[in-house]
PDB file of C-alpha atoms in Angstrom:
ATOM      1  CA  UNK W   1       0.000   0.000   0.000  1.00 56.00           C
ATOM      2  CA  UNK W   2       2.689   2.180   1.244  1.00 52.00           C
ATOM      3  CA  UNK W   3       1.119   5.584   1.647  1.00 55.00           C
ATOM      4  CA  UNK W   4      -0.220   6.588   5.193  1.00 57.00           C
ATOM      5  CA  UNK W   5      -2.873   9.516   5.587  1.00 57.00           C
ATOM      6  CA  UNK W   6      -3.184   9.717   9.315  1.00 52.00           C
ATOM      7  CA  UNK W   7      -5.545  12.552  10.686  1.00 51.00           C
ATOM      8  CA  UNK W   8      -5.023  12.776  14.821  1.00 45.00           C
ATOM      9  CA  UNK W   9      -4.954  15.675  17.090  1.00 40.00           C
ATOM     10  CA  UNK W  10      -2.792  17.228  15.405  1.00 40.00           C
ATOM     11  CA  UNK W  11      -5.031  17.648  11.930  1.00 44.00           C
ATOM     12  CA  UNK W  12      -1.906  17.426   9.773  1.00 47.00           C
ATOM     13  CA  UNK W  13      -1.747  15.352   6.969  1.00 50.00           C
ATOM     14  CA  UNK W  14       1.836  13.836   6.250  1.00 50.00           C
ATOM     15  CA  UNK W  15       2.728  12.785   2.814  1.00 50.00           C
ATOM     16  CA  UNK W  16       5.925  10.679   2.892  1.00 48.00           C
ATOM     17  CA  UNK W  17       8.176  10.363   0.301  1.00 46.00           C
ATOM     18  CA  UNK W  18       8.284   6.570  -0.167  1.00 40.00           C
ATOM     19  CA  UNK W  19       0.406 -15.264  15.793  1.00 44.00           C
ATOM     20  CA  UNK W  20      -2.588 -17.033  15.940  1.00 46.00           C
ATOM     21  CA  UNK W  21      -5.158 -16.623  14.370  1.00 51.00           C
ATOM     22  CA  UNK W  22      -8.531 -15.551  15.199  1.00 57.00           C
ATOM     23  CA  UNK W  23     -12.318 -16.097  13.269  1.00 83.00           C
ATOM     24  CA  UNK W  24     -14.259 -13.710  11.080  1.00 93.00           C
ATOM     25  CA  UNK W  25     -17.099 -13.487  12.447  1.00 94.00           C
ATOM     26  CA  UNK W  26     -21.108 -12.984  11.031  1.00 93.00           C
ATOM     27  CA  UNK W  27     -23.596 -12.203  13.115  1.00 91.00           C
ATOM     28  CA  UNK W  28     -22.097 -13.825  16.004  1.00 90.00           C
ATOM     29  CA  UNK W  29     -21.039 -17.286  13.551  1.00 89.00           C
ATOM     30  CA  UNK W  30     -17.390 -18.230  12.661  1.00 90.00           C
ATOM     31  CA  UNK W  31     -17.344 -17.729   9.017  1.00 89.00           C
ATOM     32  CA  UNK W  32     -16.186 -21.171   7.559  1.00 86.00           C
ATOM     33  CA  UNK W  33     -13.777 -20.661   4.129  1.00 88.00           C
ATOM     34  CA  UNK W  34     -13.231 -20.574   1.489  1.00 87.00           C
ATOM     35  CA  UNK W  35     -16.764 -19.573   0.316  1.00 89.00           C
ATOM     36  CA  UNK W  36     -18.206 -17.551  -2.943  1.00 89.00           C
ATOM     37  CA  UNK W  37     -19.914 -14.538  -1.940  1.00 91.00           C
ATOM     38  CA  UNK W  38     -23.181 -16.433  -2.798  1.00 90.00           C
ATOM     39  CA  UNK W  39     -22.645 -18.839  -0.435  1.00 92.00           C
ATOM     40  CA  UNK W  40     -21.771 -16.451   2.767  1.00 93.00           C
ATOM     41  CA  UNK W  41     -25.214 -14.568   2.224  1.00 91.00           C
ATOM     42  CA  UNK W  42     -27.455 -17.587   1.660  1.00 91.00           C
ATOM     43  CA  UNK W  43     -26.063 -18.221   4.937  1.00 92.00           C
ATOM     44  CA  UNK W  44     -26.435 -15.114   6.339  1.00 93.00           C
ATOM     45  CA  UNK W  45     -29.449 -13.139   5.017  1.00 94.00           C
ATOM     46  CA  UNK W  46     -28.918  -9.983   6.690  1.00 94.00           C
ATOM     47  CA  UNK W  47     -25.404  -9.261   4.552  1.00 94.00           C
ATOM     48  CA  UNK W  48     -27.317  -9.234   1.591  1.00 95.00           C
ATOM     49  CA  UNK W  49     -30.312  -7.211   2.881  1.00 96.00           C
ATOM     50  CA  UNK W  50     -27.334  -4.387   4.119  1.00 96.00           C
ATOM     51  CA  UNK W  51     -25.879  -4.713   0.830  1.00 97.00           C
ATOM     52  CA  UNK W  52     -29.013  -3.699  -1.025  1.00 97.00           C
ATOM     53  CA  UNK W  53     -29.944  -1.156   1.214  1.00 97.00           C
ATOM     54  CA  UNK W  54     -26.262   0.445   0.682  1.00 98.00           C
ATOM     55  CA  UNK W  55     -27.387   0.486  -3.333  1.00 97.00           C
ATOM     56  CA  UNK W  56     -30.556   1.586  -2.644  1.00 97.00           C
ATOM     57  CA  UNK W  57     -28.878   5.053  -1.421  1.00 97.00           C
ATOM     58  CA  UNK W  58     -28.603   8.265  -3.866  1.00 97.00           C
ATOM     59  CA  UNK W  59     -24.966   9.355  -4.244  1.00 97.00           C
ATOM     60  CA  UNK W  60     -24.356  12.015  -1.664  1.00 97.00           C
ATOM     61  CA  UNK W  61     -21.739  14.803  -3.181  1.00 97.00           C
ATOM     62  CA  UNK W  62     -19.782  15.347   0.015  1.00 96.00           C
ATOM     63  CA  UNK W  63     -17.326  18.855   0.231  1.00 93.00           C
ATOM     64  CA  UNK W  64     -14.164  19.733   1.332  1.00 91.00           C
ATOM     65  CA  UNK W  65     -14.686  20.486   4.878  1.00 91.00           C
ATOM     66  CA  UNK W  66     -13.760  17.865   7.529  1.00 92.00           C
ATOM     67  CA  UNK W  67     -13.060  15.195   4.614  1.00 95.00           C
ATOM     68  CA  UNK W  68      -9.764  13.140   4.277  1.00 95.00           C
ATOM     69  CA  UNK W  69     -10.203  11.580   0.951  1.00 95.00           C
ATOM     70  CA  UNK W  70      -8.655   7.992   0.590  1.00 96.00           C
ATOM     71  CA  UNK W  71      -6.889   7.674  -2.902  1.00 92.00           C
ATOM     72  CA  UNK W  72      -5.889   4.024  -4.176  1.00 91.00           C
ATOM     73  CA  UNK W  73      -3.343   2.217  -2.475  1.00 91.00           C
ATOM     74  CA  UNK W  74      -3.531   4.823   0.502  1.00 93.00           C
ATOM     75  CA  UNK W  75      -5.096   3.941   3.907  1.00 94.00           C
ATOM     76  CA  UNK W  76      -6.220   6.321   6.487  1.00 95.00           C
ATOM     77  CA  UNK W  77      -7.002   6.558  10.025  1.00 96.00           C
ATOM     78  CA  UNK W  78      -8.754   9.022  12.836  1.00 95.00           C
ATOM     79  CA  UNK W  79     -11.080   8.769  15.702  1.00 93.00           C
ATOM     80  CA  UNK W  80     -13.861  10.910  16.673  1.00 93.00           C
ATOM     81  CA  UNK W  81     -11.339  13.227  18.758  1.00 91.00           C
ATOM     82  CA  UNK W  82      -9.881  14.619  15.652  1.00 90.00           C
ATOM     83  CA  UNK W  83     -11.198  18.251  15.842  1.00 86.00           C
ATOM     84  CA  UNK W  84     -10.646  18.695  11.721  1.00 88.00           C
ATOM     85  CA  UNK W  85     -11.559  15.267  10.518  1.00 92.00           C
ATOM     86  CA  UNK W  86     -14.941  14.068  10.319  1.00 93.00           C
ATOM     87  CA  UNK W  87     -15.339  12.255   7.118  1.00 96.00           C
ATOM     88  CA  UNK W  88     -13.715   9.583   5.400  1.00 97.00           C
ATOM     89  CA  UNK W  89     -13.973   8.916   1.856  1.00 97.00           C
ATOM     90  CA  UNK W  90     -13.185   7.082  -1.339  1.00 96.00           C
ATOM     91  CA  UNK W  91     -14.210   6.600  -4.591  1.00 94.00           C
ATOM     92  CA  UNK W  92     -14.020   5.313  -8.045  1.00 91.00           C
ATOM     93  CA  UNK W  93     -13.511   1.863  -6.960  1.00 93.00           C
ATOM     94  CA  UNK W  94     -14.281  -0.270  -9.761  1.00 92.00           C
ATOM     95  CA  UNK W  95     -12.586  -3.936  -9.029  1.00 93.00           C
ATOM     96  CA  UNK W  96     -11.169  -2.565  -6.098  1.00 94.00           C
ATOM     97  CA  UNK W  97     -12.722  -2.328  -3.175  1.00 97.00           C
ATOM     98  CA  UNK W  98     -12.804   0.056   0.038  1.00 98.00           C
ATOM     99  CA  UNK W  99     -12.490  -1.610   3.247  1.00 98.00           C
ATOM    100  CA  UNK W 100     -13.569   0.414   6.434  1.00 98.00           C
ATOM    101  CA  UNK W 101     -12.540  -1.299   9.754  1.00 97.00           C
ATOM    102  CA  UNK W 102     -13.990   0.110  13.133  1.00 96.00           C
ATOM    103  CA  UNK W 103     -13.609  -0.219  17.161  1.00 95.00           C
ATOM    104  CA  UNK W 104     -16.740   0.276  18.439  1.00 94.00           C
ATOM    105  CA  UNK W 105     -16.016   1.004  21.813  1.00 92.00           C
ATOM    106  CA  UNK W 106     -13.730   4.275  21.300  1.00 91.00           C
ATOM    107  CA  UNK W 107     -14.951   4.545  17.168  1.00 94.00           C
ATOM    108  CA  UNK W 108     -11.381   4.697  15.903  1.00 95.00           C
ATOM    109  CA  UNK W 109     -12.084   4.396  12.346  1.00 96.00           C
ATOM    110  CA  UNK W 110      -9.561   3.400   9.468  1.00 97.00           C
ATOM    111  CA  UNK W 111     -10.340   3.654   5.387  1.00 97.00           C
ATOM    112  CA  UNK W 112      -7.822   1.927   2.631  1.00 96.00           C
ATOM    113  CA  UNK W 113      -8.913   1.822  -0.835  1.00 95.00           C
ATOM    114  CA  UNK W 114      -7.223  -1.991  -2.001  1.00 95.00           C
ATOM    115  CA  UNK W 115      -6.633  -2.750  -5.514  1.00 91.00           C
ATOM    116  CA  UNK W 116      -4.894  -6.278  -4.966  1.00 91.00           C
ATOM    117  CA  UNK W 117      -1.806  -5.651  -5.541  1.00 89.00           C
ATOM    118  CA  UNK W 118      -0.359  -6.844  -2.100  1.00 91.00           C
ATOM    119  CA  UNK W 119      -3.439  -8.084  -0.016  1.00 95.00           C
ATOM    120  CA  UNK W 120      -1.463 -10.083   2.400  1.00 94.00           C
ATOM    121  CA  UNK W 121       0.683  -6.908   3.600  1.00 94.00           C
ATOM    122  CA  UNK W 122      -2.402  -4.282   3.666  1.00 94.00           C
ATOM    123  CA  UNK W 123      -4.302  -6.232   6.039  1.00 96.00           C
ATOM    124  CA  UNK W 124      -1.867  -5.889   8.835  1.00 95.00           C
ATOM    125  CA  UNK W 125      -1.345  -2.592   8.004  1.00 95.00           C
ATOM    126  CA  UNK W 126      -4.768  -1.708   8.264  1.00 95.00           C
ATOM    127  CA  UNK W 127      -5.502  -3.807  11.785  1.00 94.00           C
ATOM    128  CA  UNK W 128      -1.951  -2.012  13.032  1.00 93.00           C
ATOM    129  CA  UNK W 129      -3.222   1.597  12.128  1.00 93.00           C
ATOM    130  CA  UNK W 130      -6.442   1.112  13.861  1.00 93.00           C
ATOM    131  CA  UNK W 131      -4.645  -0.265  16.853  1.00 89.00           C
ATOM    132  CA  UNK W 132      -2.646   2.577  16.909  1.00 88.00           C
ATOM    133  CA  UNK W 133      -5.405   4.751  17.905  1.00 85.00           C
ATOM    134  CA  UNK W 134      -7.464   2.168  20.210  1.00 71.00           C
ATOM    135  CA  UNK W 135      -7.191   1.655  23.920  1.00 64.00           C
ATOM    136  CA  UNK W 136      -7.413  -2.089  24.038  1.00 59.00           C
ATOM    137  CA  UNK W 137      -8.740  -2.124  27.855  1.00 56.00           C
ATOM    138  CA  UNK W 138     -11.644  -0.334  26.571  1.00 68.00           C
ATOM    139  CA  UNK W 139     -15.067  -2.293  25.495  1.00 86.00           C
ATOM    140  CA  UNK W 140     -16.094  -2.675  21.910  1.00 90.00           C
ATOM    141  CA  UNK W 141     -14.949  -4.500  19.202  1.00 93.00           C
ATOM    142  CA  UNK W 142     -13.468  -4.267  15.677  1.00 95.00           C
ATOM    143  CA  UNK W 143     -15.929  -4.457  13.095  1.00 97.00           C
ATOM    144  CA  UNK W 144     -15.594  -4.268   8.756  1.00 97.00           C
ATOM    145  CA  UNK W 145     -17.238  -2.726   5.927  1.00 98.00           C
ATOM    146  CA  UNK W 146     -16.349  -3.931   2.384  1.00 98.00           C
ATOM    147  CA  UNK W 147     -17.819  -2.614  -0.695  1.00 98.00           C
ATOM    148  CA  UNK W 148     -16.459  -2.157  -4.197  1.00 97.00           C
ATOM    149  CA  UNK W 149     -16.433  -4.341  -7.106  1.00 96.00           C
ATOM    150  CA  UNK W 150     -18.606  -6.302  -9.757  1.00 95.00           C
ATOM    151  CA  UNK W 151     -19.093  -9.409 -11.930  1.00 95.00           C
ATOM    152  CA  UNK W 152     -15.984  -8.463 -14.245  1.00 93.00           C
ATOM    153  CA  UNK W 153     -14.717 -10.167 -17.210  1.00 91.00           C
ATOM    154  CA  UNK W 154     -11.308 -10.962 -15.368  1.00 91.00           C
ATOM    155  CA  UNK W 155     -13.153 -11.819 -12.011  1.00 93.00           C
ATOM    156  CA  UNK W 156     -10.194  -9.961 -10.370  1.00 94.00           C
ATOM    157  CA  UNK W 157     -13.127  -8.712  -8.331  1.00 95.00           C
ATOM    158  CA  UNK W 158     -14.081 -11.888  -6.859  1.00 95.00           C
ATOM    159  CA  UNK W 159     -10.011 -12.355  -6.522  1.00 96.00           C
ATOM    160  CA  UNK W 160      -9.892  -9.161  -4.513  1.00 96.00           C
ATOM    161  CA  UNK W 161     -12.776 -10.652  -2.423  1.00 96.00           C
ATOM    162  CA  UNK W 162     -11.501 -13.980  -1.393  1.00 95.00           C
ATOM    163  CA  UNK W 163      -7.987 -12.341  -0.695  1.00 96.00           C
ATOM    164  CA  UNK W 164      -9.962  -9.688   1.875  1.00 96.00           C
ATOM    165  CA  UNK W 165     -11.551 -12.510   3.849  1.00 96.00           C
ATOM    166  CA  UNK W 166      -9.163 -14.870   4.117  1.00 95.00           C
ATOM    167  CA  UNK W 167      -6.343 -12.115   5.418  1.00 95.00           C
ATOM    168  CA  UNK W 168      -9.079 -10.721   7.865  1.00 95.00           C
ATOM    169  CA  UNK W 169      -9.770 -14.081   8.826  1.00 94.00           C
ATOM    170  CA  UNK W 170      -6.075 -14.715   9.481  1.00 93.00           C
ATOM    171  CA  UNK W 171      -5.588 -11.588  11.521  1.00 93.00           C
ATOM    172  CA  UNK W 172      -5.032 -11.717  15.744  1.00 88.00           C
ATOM    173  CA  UNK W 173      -8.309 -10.041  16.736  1.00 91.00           C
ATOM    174  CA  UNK W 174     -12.165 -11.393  16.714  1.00 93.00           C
ATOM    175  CA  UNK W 175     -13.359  -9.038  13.236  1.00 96.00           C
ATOM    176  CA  UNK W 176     -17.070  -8.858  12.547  1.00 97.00           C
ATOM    177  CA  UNK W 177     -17.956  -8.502   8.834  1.00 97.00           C
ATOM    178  CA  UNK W 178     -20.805  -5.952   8.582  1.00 97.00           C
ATOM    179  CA  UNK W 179     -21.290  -4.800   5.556  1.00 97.00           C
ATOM    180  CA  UNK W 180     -20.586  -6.691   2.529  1.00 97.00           C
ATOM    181  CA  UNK W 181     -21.684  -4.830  -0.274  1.00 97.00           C
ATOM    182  CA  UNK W 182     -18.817  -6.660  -3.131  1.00 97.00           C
ATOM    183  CA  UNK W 183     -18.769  -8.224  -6.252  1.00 94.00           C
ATOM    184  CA  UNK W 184     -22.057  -9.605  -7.693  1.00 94.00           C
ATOM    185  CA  UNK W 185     -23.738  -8.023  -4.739  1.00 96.00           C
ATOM    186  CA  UNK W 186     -22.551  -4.854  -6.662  1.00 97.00           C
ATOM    187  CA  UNK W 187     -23.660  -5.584  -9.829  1.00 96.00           C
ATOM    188  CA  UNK W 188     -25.665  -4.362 -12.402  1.00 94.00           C
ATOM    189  CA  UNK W 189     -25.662  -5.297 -15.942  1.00 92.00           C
ATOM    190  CA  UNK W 190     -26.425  -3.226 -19.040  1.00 89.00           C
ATOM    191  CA  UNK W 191     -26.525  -3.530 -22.998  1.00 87.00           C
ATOM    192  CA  UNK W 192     -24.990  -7.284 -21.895  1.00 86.00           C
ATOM    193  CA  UNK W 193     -22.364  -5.131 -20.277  1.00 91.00           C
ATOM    194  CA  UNK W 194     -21.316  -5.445 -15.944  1.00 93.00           C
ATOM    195  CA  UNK W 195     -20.629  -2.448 -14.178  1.00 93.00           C
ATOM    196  CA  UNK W 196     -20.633  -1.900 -10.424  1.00 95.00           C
ATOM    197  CA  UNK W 197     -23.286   0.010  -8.296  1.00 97.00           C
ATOM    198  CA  UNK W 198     -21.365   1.531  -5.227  1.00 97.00           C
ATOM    199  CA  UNK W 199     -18.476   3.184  -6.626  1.00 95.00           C
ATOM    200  CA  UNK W 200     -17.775   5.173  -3.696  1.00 96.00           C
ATOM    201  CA  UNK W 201     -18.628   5.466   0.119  1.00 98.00           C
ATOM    202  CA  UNK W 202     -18.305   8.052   3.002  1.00 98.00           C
ATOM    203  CA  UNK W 203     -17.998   7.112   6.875  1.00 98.00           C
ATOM    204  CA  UNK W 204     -18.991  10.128   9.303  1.00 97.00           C
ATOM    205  CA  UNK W 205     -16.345   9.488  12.225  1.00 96.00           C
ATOM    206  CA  UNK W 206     -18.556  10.304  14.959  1.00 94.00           C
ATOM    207  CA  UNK W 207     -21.475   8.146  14.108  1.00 96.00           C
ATOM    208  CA  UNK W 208     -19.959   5.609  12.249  1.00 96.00           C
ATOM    209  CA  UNK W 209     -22.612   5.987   8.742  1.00 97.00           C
ATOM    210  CA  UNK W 210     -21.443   4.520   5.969  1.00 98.00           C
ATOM    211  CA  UNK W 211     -23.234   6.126   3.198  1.00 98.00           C
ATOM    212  CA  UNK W 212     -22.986   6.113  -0.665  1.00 98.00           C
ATOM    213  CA  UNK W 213     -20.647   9.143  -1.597  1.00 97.00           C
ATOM    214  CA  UNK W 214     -18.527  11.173  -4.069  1.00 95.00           C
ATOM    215  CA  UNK W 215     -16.207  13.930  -3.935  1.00 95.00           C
ATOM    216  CA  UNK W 216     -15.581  16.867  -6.123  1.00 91.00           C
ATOM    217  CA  UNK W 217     -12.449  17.885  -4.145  1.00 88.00           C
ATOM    218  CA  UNK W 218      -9.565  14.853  -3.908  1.00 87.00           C
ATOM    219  CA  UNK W 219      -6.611  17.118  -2.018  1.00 80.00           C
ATOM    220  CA  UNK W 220      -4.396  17.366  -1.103  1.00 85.00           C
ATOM    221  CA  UNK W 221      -1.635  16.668  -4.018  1.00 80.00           C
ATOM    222  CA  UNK W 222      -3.661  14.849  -5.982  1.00 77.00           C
ATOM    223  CA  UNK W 223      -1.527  14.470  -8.949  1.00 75.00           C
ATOM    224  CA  UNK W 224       0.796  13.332  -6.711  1.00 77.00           C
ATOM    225  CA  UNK W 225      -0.621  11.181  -4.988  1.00 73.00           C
ATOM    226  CA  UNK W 226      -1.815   9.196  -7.982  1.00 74.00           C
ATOM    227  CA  UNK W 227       0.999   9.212  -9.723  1.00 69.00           C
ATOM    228  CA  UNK W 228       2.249   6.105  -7.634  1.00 68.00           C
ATOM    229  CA  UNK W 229      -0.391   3.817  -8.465  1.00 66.00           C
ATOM    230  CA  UNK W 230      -0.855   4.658 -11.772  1.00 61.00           C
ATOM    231  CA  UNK W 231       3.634   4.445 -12.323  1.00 59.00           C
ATOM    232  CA  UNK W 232       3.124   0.836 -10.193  1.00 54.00           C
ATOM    233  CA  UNK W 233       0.413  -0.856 -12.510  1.00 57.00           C
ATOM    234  CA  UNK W 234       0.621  -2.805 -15.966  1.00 53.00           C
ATOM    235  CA  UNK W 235      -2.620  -0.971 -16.943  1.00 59.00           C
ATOM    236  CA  UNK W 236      -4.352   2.538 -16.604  1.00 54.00           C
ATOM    237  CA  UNK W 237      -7.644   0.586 -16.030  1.00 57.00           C
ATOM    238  CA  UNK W 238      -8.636  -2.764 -14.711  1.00 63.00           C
ATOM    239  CA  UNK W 239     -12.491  -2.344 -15.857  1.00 61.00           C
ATOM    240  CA  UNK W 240     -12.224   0.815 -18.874  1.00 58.00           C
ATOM    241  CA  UNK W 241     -16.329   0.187 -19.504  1.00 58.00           C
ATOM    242  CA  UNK W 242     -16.852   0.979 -15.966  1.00 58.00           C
ATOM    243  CA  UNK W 243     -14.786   3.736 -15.183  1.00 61.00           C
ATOM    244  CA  UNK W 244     -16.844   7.576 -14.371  1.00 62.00           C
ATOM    245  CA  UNK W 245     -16.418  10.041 -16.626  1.00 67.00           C
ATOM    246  CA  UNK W 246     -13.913  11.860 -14.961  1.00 62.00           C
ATOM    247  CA  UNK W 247     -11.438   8.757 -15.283  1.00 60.00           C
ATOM    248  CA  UNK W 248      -9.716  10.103 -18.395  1.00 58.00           C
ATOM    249  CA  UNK W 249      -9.192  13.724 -17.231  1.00 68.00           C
ATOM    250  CA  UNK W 250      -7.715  12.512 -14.312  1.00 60.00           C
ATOM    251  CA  UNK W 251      -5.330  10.324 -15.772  1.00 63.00           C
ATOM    252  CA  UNK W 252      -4.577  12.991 -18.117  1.00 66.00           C
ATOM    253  CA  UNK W 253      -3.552  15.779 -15.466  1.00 66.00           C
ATOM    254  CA  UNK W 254      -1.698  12.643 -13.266  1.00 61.00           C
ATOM    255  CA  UNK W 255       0.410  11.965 -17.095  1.00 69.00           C
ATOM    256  CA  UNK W 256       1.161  15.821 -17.073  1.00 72.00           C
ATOM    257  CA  UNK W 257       1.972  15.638 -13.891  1.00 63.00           C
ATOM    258  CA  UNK W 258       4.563  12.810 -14.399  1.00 69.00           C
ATOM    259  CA  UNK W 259       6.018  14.945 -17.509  1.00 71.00           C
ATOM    260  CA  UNK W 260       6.673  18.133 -15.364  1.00 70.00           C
ATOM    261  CA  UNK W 261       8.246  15.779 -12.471  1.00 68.00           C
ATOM    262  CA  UNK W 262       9.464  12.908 -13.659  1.00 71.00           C
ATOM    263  CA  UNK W 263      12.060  12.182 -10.818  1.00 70.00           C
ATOM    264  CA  UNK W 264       9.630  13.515  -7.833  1.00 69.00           C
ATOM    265  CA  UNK W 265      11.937  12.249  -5.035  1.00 70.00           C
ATOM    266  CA  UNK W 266      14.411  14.721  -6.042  1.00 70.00           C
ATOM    267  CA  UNK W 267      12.323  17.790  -6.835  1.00 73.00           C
ATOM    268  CA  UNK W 268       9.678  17.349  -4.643  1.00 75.00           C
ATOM    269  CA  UNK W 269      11.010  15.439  -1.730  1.00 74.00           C
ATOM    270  CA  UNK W 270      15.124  16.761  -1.913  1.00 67.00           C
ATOM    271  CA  UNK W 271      16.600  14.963   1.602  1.00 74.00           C
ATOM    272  CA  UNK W 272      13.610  12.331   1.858  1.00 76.00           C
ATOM    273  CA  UNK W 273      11.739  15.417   3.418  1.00 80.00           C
ATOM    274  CA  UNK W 274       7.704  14.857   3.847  1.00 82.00           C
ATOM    275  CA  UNK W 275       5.099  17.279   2.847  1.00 83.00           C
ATOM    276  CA  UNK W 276       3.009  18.646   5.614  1.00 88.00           C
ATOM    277  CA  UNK W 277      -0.665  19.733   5.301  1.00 88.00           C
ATOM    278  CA  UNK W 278      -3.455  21.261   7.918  1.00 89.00           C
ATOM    279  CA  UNK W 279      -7.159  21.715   7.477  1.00 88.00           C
ATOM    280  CA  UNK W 280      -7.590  25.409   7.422  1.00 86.00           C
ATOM    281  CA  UNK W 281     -10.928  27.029   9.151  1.00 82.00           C
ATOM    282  CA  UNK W 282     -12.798  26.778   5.881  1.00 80.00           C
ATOM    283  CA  UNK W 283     -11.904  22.767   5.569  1.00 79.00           C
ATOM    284  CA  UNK W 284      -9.574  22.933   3.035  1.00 84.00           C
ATOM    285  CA  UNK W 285      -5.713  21.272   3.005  1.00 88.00           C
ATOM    286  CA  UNK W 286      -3.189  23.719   3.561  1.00 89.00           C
ATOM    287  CA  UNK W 287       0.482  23.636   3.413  1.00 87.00           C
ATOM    288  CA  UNK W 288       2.477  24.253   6.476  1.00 84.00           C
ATOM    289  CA  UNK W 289       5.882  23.341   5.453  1.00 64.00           C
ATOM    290  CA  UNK W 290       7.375  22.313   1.732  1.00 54.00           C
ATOM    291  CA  UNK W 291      11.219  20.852   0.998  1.00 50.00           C
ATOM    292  CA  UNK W 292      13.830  23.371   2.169  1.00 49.00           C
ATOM    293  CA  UNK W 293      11.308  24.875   4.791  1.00 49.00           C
TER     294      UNK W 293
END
């Protein structure tokens, strides 16, 4: 995964320059795998009745102020404490899929947007980031969210899917699966064409919604920030049918953005030196230091 966004007490956003095993759990039951997603809701009905509530939602347009947007590859992680951080959000998940995982008891809340390129180490990752920020002695328990993919022509989706569950399921801690809006539970099909329903979800910090979402501001360093996934992928698109119509702009300005800079870790990051960003009063990234600073 290899890009942190962590939002804390401190509101700053830091943008670096490069045992036994315990059960998933649903509704209470061990989950038993491997199993298709067909399987785990016929066995558990109230997955599937989440799921299509979750698609049932219009697309909320969410703004700038208290957001920290989740790119691909990136994870991030805050609890209700966090005086500038209220929302976390992610979208134009296609195959991929954004995982939420929660404490209950003190709502520390962590969002990675997974593409499957290294499932094994961004589970661990994720649980360790969450722990980070939760008081173990305290009551609760951790609980997940996964939504994003569709019936694609590669299946990488159902890949994606399988490789989720069975790292969860491998992790230290009881982890309740909650919402499991994913692959053909996020399907729809037109012209003989798939194409997935939930492309993007928001969870409000403080009282843990998970809501259908998008986002018209995708700070900070956006260009930036994408330029790593797109540079660390055979392809520009898993699913190119399915992509929003902003897909092409965006990898547009992220290609222009690679022209102006090709060798960022020099220009942009001269001594390994991190970019630091606040959220201003109006809700908006700002920069409070830059290289040579």
């Amino acid at each position: 995964m290899g890009r942190g966004l962590r939002a804390g007490t401190s509101h700053r956003l830091r943008l670096p320059a490069a045992a036994t095993a315990m059960p998933l759990f649903i509704e209470g039951r061990r989950v038993q795998l491997p199993q298709s997603v067909r399987e785990i809701v016929r066995a558990h009905p109230p997955l599937e009745e989440r799921a299509r509530l979750l698609r049932g939602q219009s697309v909320q347009l969410v703004g700038p102020k208290g957001l920290l947007y989740v790119q691909q590859r990136e994870l991030a992680v805050t609890s209700p404490k966090d005086g500038s951080i209220s929302i976390l959000g992610s979208d134009d998940a296609t195959t991929c899929h954004i995982v939420v995982l929660r404490h209950t008891g003190n709502g520390a809340t962590c969002m990675t947007h997974c593409d499957g390129s290294d499932t094994k180490t961004e589970v661990p990752l994720i649980m360790n980031s969450l722990k980070s920020l939760s008081n173990h002695t305290q009551n609760g328990r951790l609980e997940v969210h996964l939504v994003g993919g569709f019936n694609d022509d590669r299946q990488l989706s159902q890949k994606l899917t399988n490789q989720l569950l069975n790292e969860f399921d491998r992790q230290e801690d009881d982890i309740h699966l909650m919402t499991f809006c994913v692959t053909e539970l996020n399907d729809r099909e037109e012209n003989e064409n798939h194409f997935p329903v939930v492309c993007g979800i928001a969870i409000n910090i403080k009282t843990a919604e998970i809501f259908r979402a998008t986002f018209p501001e995708r700070g900070p360093e956006e260009e930036l920030r994408s330029a790593r996934s797109l540079t660390g992928g055979p392809n520009l698109s898993t699913s190119p049918l399915a992509e929003p119509p902003h897909f092409v702009p965006h990898i547009r300005s992220t290609l222009m953005f690679l022209k102006k800079y090709p060798f960022p870790g020099n220009s942009l990051f001269p001594g390994n030196r991190a970019l630091l960003y606040k959220k201003n009063e109006g809700g908006l990234w700002e920069k409070i230091s830059s290289p040579g600073s």
